[in-house]
Amino acid sequence: MRVFADYTGPVADRCDVVVVGSGPCGAVAAYELAAAGRDVVLLEEGPPFTPADFELDGARSMARTMREGGLRFTSGYVMPTMQAIALGGGSLVNSAICGRCPDFRLAEWAEAAALERTARSDLDPHYDAIAAFLGIAPTPDEVQGRRNLLFRDGCQALGWDNEPCARNVVGCRGSGECFTGCRARAKQSMDISYVPAAIRAGARVYTSVQVQRVLAAGRRAGGVEGRVAAPFTGAPGPSFRIEAKAVVLAAGVLATPLLLRRSGDLANRSKQVGENLQFHPGTSVMGVFPEPVEPVFGATQGYQSLHFLREGFKLETLWAPPGVLAVRLPGSGLELEQKLLDMRRAAVWDCIASCKRSRGRVRERGRSLQPAVHWRFHPDDARTLGRAVWALAQIFFAAGAERILPGVAGLPDELGSLEAARVLERQPPRAADLVVASTHAFGTTRMHGDPARGVVDEDLKAHDLDNLYVVDTGVFPGSPAVNPMFTGMALARRSALALAARI
Ligand SMILES: Cc1cc2nc3c(=O)[nH]c(=O)nc-3n(C[C@H](O)[C@H](O)[C@H](O)COP(=O)(O)OP(=O)(O)OC[C@H]3O[C@@H](n4cnc5c(N)ncnc54)[C@H](O)[C@@H]3O)c2cc1C
Ligand code: SF4
């Protein structure tokens, strides 16, 4: 593996397959192709991180691991959205929740996108193989911490489905630090799982390189080129060029479309590159209990409820660095100090909505590779998220909370009983009332059986080229209803095996 300090001059290499992006999708694809005996080069713009590099302070951590320092926003509806820049991509800083896309949602995908072999039974062998490789398993009770178990108790009291989150974690210590990087190296992020396995299988990995263009002529891609990019500053270094028999793009939902557009509007006869952007908007509610909760202890996101999945939302427990959570506490001065002291007795839970009608698009910002992201939060979807906030309120009071902080504009800062919280049911919050963020995105290079309506086919090969594949979560034709990483990896694995059989 090469790191920034290794580059003393222009880089040139040649291989069977070049994979762009080492997030969950690119890392799986690189490993499967290398394991199948193909000569693979994996390129990543971010640097590798070791436990010594992780910052516990949320703002500092985001400044180093996230694109635009974690301050990337959508326009239209203004919402922060986070994408990582690191070896391992989002897996380095995510909560490791691995959910399989439910049957009903895959059936909707099949109908909407003319898919013939993307049912759950088609994906299960790939989910199974990845689960075995990464040790994906339900979070054990011993590391849940009170914050997560209270969520379970509340759901049980209401008779709502609940379950420990399955995660790609082995030997979790319940430190609640997933968001800033797992110092225990328990989380099986790609940098310590699939990427090293790809290297063992013969892949060459170049980090701190920014791909700027896909080389292509007619229906064939010939490789990629770009520049070395210094960690954290992006300062340009020497140029590089990798020639390959096939190109696999896994730069992520907001980056891959820009690469295609900069490369002569590649793979875009359908005019769908950069369109159909969808998010899982999410928001959180804090509840204060009579007894200490000590929420810093426990797996970051250890419990979830899929009870309302068909109604369009998922409920989860959550933890993030206190400095990040404190941003949404009301008040200032002594009042804020009291709220901060209350955090020892608090739990934070979140909800994400799988939107039916909200859509956006991504375009280049000037001449840079930074995206201009436009997204509109449809009122129907905002109402769904509002219903999810009401559901969280019910779980809190069923679990014994003395009050909640709903974080909804126009409502009191605190609601002290279930009766008081019923205002959330009577007047579901509107989009402008909610503090929303999103880390799950899809759709900008969507898979579609009809070449006129999508960018890639069911093997994730570009309709317009014979040897260009896109394997990141941009290929989802819609929301997967649950957290996206696992489904992205399953589709990437299937695609990589198909490509390996073709070259
Ligand atoms: C804080 C956070 C928590 C999350 N929690 C969960 C969770 O618990 N479960 C879940 O399922 N999902 C979660 N997600 C979402 C999940 O991480 C993403 O869906 C997933 O990482 C997408 O994988 P990917 O391979 O498509 O893209 P990414 O992970 O975004 O990887 C793309 C990679 O490509 C690199 N790249 C981009 N452009 C270039 C270029 N021009 N040249 C070279 N390299 C480039 C990027 O640096 C990046 O490393 C979370 C995300 C975040 C940010
Ligand atoms: S909760 Fe802590 S130990 Fe467990 S996976 Fe996350 S960071 Fe690692």
mmCIF file of N, CA and C in Angstrom, residues 51 139-145 147 167 169-178 182-187 296-300:
data_model
loop_
_atom_site.group_PDB
_atom_site.id
_atom_site.type_symbol
_atom_site.label_atom_id
_atom_site.label_comp_id
_atom_site.label_asym_id
_atom_site.label_seq_id
_atom_site.Cartn_x
_atom_site.Cartn_y
_atom_site.Cartn_z
ATOM 1 N N PRO A 51 -5.459 3.939 15.164
ATOM 2 C CA PRO A 51 -6.129 4.411 16.391
ATOM 3 C C PRO A 51 -5.487 5.675 16.954
ATOM 4 N N THR A 139 -25.655 -7.114 18.257
ATOM 5 C CA THR A 139 -24.876 -6.520 19.356
ATOM 6 C C THR A 139 -25.246 -7.221 20.667
ATOM 7 N N PRO A 140 -24.262 -7.767 21.385
ATOM 8 C CA PRO A 140 -24.598 -8.495 22.623
ATOM 9 C C PRO A 140 -25.046 -7.547 23.741
ATOM 10 N N ASP A 141 -25.919 -8.059 24.612
ATOM 11 C CA ASP A 141 -26.447 -7.249 25.721
ATOM 12 C C ASP A 141 -25.337 -6.663 26.589
ATOM 13 N N GLU A 142 -24.231 -7.411 26.761
ATOM 14 C CA GLU A 142 -23.177 -6.975 27.688
ATOM 15 C C GLU A 142 -22.591 -5.618 27.305
ATOM 16 N N VAL A 143 -22.657 -5.255 26.012
ATOM 17 C CA VAL A 143 -22.043 -3.970 25.611
ATOM 18 C C VAL A 143 -23.098 -2.947 25.201
ATOM 19 N N GLN A 144 -24.363 -3.245 25.486
ATOM 20 C CA GLN A 144 -25.414 -2.306 25.061
ATOM 21 C C GLN A 144 -25.385 -1.013 25.883
ATOM 22 N N GLY A 145 -25.148 -1.142 27.168
ATOM 23 C CA GLY A 145 -25.254 0.059 28.005
ATOM 24 C C GLY A 145 -26.726 0.393 28.247
ATOM 25 N N ARG A 147 -28.408 3.150 27.941
ATOM 26 C CA ARG A 147 -29.039 3.970 26.880
ATOM 27 C C ARG A 147 -29.774 3.105 25.850
ATOM 28 N N ARG A 167 -24.146 -5.799 13.536
ATOM 29 C CA ARG A 167 -23.063 -4.874 13.141
ATOM 30 C C ARG A 167 -21.822 -5.657 12.718
ATOM 31 N N VAL A 169 -18.837 -5.898 13.680
ATOM 32 C CA VAL A 169 -17.986 -5.617 14.840
ATOM 33 C C VAL A 169 -17.621 -6.944 15.501
ATOM 34 N N VAL A 170 -16.357 -7.081 15.871
ATOM 35 C CA VAL A 170 -15.921 -8.280 16.592
ATOM 36 C C VAL A 170 -15.223 -7.823 17.875
ATOM 37 N N GLY A 171 -15.808 -8.158 19.015
ATOM 38 C CA GLY A 171 -15.176 -7.795 20.286
ATOM 39 C C GLY A 171 -15.440 -6.358 20.702
ATOM 40 N N CYS A 172 -16.658 -5.875 20.451
ATOM 41 C CA CYS A 172 -17.022 -4.494 20.836
ATOM 42 C C CYS A 172 -16.861 -4.312 22.343
ATOM 43 N N ARG A 173 -16.348 -3.138 22.715
ATOM 44 C CA ARG A 173 -16.229 -2.824 24.143
ATOM 45 C C ARG A 173 -17.293 -1.840 24.598
ATOM 46 N N GLY A 174 -18.211 -1.477 23.713
ATOM 47 C CA GLY A 174 -19.278 -0.557 24.097
ATOM 48 C C GLY A 174 -18.778 0.826 24.458
ATOM 49 N N SER A 175 -17.791 1.312 23.704
ATOM 50 C CA SER A 175 -17.214 2.617 24.039
ATOM 51 C C SER A 175 -17.997 3.784 23.442
ATOM 52 N N GLY A 176 -18.941 3.505 22.548
ATOM 53 C CA GLY A 176 -19.733 4.578 21.952
ATOM 54 C C GLY A 176 -18.928 5.535 21.091
ATOM 55 N N GLU A 177 -17.819 5.072 20.533
ATOM 56 C CA GLU A 177 -16.922 5.967 19.792
ATOM 57 C C GLU A 177 -16.927 5.724 18.287
ATOM 58 N N CYS A 178 -17.903 4.945 17.801
ATOM 59 C CA CYS A 178 -17.841 4.563 16.374
ATOM 60 C C CYS A 178 -17.676 5.766 15.457
ATOM 61 N N CYS A 182 -12.972 3.602 15.680
ATOM 62 C CA CYS A 182 -12.956 2.607 16.766
ATOM 63 C C CYS A 182 -11.518 2.378 17.237
ATOM 64 N N ARG A 183 -11.195 2.948 18.402
ATOM 65 C CA ARG A 183 -9.821 2.796 18.899
ATOM 66 C C ARG A 183 -9.517 1.355 19.277
ATOM 67 N N ALA A 184 -10.571 0.574 19.596
ATOM 68 C CA ALA A 184 -10.352 -0.824 19.981
ATOM 69 C C ALA A 184 -10.127 -1.718 18.761
ATOM 70 N N ARG A 185 -10.265 -1.146 17.574
ATOM 71 C CA ARG A 185 -10.175 -1.920 16.328
ATOM 72 C C ARG A 185 -11.151 -3.099 16.326
ATOM 73 N N ALA A 186 -12.276 -2.897 17.012
ATOM 74 C CA ALA A 186 -13.310 -3.935 17.029
ATOM 75 C C ALA A 186 -14.194 -3.813 15.792
ATOM 76 N N LYS A 187 -14.485 -2.578 15.414
ATOM 77 C CA LYS A 187 -15.302 -2.377 14.206
ATOM 78 C C LYS A 187 -14.508 -2.844 12.994
ATOM 79 N N VAL A 296 -22.602 7.708 27.812
ATOM 80 C CA VAL A 296 -21.342 7.509 27.080
ATOM 81 C C VAL A 296 -20.971 6.030 27.011
ATOM 82 N N PHE A 297 -21.556 5.217 27.872
ATOM 83 C CA PHE A 297 -21.259 3.784 27.837
ATOM 84 C C PHE A 297 -22.282 3.060 26.976
ATOM 85 N N GLY A 298 -21.812 2.194 26.144
ATOM 86 C CA GLY A 298 -22.706 1.375 25.335
ATOM 87 C C GLY A 298 -22.364 1.494 23.862
ATOM 88 N N ALA A 299 -22.679 0.434 23.112
ATOM 89 C CA ALA A 299 -22.436 0.441 21.667
ATOM 90 C C ALA A 299 -23.127 1.663 21.062
ATOM 91 N N THR A 300 -22.458 2.289 20.103
ATOM 92 C CA THR A 300 -22.927 3.570 19.572
ATOM 93 C C THR A 300 -24.388 3.501 19.140
#
